[in-house]
PDB file of C-alpha atoms in Angstrom:
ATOM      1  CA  UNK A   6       0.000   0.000   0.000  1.00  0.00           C
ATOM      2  CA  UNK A   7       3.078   2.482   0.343  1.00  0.00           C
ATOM      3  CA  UNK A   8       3.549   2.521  -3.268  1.00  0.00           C
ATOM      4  CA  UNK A   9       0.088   4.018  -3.586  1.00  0.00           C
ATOM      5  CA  UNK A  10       0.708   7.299  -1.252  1.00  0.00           C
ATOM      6  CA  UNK A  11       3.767   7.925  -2.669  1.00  0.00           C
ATOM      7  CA  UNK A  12       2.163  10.223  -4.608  1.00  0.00           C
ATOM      8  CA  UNK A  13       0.400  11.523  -2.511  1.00  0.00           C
ATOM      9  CA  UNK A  14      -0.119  15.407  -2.539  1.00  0.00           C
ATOM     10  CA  UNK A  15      -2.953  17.074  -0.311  1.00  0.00           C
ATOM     11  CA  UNK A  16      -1.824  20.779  -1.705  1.00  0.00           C
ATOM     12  CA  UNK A  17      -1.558  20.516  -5.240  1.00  0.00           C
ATOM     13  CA  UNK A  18      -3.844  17.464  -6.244  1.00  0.00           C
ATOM     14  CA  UNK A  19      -7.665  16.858  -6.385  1.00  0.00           C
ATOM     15  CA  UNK A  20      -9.096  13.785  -4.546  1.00  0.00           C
ATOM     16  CA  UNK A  21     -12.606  11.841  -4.164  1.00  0.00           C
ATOM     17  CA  UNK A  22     -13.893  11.686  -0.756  1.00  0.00           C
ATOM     18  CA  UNK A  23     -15.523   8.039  -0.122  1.00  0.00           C
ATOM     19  CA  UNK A  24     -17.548   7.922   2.567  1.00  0.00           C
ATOM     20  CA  UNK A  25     -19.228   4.828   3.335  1.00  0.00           C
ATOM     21  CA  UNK A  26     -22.438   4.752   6.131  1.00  0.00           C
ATOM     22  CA  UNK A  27     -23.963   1.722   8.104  1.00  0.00           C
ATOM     23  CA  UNK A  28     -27.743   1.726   9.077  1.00  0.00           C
ATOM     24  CA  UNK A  29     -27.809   1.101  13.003  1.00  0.00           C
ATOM     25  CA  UNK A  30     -30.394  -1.610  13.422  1.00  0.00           C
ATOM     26  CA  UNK A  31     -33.777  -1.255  15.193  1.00  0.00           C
ATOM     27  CA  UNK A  32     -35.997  -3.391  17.770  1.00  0.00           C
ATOM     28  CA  UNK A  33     -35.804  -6.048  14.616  1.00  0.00           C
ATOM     29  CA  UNK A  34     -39.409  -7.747  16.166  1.00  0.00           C
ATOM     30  CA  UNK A  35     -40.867  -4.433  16.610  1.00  0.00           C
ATOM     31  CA  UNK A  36     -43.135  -3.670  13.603  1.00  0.00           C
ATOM     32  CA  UNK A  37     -46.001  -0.874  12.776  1.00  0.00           C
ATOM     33  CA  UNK A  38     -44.789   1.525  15.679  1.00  0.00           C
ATOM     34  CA  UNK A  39     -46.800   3.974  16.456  1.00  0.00           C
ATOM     35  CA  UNK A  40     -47.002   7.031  19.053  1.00  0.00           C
ATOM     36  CA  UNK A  41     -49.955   9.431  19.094  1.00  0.00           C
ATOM     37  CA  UNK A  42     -51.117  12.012  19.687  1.00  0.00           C
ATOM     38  CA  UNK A  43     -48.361  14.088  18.593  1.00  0.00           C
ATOM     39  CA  UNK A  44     -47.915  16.718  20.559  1.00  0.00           C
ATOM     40  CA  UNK A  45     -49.524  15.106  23.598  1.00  0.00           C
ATOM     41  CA  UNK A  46     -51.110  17.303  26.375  1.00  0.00           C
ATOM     42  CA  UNK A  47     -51.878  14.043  28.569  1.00  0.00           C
ATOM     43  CA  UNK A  48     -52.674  10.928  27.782  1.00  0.00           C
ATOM     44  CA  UNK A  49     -50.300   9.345  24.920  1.00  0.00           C
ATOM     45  CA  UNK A  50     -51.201   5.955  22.840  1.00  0.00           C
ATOM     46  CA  UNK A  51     -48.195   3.493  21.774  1.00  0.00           C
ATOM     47  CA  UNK A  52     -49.024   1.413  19.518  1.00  0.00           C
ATOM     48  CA  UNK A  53     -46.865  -1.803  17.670  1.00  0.00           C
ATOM     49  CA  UNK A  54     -46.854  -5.096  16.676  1.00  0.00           C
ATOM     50  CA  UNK A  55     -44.399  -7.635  18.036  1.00  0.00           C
ATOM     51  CA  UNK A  56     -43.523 -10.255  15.579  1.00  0.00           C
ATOM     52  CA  UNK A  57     -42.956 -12.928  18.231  1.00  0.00           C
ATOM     53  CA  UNK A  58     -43.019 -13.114  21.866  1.00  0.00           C
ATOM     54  CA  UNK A  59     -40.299 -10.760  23.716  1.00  0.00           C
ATOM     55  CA  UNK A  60     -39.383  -8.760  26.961  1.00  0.00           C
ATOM     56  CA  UNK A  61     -40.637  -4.880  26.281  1.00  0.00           C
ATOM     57  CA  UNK A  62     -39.401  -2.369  28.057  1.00  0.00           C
ATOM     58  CA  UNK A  63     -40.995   1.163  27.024  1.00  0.00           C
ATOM     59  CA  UNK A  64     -39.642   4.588  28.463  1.00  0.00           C
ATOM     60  CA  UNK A  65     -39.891   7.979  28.343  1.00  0.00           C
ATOM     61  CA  UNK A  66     -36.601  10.258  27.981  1.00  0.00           C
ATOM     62  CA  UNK A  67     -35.740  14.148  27.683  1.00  0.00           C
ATOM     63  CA  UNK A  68     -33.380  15.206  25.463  1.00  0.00           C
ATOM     64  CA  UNK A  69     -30.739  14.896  28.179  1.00  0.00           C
ATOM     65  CA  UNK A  70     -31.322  10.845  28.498  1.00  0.00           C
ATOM     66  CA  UNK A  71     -32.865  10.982  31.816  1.00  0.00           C
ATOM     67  CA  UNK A  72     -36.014   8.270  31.968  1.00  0.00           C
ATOM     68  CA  UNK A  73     -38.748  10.834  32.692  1.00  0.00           C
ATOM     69  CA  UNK A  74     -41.505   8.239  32.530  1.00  0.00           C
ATOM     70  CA  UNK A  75     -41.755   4.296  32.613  1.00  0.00           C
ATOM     71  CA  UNK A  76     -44.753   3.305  30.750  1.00  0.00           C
ATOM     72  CA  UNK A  77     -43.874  -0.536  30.831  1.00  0.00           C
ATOM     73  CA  UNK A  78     -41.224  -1.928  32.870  1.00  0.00           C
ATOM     74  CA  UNK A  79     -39.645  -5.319  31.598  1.00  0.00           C
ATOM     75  CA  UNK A  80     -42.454  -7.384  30.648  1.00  0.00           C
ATOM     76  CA  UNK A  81     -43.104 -10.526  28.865  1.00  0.00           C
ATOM     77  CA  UNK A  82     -45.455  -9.696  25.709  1.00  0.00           C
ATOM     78  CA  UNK A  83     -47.210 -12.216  23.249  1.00  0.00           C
ATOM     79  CA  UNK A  84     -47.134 -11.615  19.950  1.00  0.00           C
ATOM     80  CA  UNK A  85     -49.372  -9.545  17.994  1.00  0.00           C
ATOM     81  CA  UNK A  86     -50.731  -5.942  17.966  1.00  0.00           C
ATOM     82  CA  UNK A  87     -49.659  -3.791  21.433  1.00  0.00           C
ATOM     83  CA  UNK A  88     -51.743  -0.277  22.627  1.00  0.00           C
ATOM     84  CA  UNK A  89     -50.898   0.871  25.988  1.00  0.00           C
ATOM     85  CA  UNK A  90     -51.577   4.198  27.092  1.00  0.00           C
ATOM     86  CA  UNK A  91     -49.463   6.707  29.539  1.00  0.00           C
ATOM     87  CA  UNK A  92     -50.425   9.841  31.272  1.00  0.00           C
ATOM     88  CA  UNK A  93     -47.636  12.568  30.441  1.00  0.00           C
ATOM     89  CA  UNK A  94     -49.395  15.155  31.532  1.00  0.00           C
ATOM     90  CA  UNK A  95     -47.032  15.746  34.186  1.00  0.00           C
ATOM     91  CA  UNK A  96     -44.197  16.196  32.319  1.00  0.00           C
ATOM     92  CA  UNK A  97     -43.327  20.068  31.390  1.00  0.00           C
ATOM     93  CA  UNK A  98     -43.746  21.420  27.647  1.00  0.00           C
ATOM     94  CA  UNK A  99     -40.604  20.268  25.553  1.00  0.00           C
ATOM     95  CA  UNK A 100     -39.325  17.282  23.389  1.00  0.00           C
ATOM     96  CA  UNK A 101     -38.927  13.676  24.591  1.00  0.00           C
ATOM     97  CA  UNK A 102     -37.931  10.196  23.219  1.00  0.00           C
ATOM     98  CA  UNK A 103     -40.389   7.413  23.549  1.00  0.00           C
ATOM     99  CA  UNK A 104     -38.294   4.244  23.540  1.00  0.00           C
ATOM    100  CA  UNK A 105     -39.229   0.442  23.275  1.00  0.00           C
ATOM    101  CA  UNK A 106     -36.642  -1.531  24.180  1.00  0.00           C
ATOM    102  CA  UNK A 107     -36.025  -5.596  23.317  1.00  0.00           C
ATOM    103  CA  UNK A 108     -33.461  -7.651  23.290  1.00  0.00           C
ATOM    104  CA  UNK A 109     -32.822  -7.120  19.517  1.00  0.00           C
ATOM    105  CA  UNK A 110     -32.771  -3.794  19.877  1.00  0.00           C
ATOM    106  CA  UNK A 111     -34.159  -0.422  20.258  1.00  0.00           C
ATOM    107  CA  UNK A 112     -36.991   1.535  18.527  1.00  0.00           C
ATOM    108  CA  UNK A 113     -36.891   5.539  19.318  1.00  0.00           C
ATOM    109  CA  UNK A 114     -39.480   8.265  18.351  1.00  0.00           C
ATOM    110  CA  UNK A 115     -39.915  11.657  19.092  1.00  0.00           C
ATOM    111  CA  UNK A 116     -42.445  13.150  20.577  1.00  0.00           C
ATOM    112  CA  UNK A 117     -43.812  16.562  21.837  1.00  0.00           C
ATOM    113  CA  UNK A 118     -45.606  17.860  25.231  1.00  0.00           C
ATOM    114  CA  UNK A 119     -47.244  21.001  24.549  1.00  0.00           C
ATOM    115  CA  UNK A 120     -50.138  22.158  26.966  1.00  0.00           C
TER     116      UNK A 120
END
């Protein structure tokens, strides 16, 4: 490979930047996620559909990280459609994260509280 940058000039030449991306993979048995209403003034709907049985952990976060709200701790689930509801209505106006978490993964939306 040193025979290749021996040519190498980054003042007088012209060169292609390759840049090369990787998806980050997502709660891979989470499907059909939904999170309404959006904004939310109290209560909030999350809907999905689990492909198979799995552990769900689903959490509300501020833009700092901090879990503001647990809406389901780490619970078995059956598979099939999911709608739980969660009172945020105690939470202050601002942007938050609604997270499910499984153990393939993670599945994040955004979401607003507006009064």
């Amino acid at each position: 490979w040193a025979d290749d940058w021996t040519e190498f000039d980054p003042v007088n030449a012209e060169y292609d930047l390759i840049i090369t991306t990787t998806a980050v993979a997502e709660a891979g048995p989470v499907l059909n996620l939904n999170v309404y209403p959006n904004p939310v003034s109290a209560s909030l709907t999350v809907e999905f559909d689990l492909a198979d049985n799995q552990e769900v952990t689903i959490e509300v976060t501020d833009v700092t990280g901090k879990v503001v709200s647990s809406i389901l701790p780490a619970t078995s689930l059956n598979a099939g459609v999911q709608r739980l509801s969660a009172n945020l209505g105690n939470l202050s106006e601002g942007v938050y994260f609604v997270a499910i978490k499984t153990d393939n993964g993670v599945k994040t939306v955004k979401t607003l509280v507006s009064k």
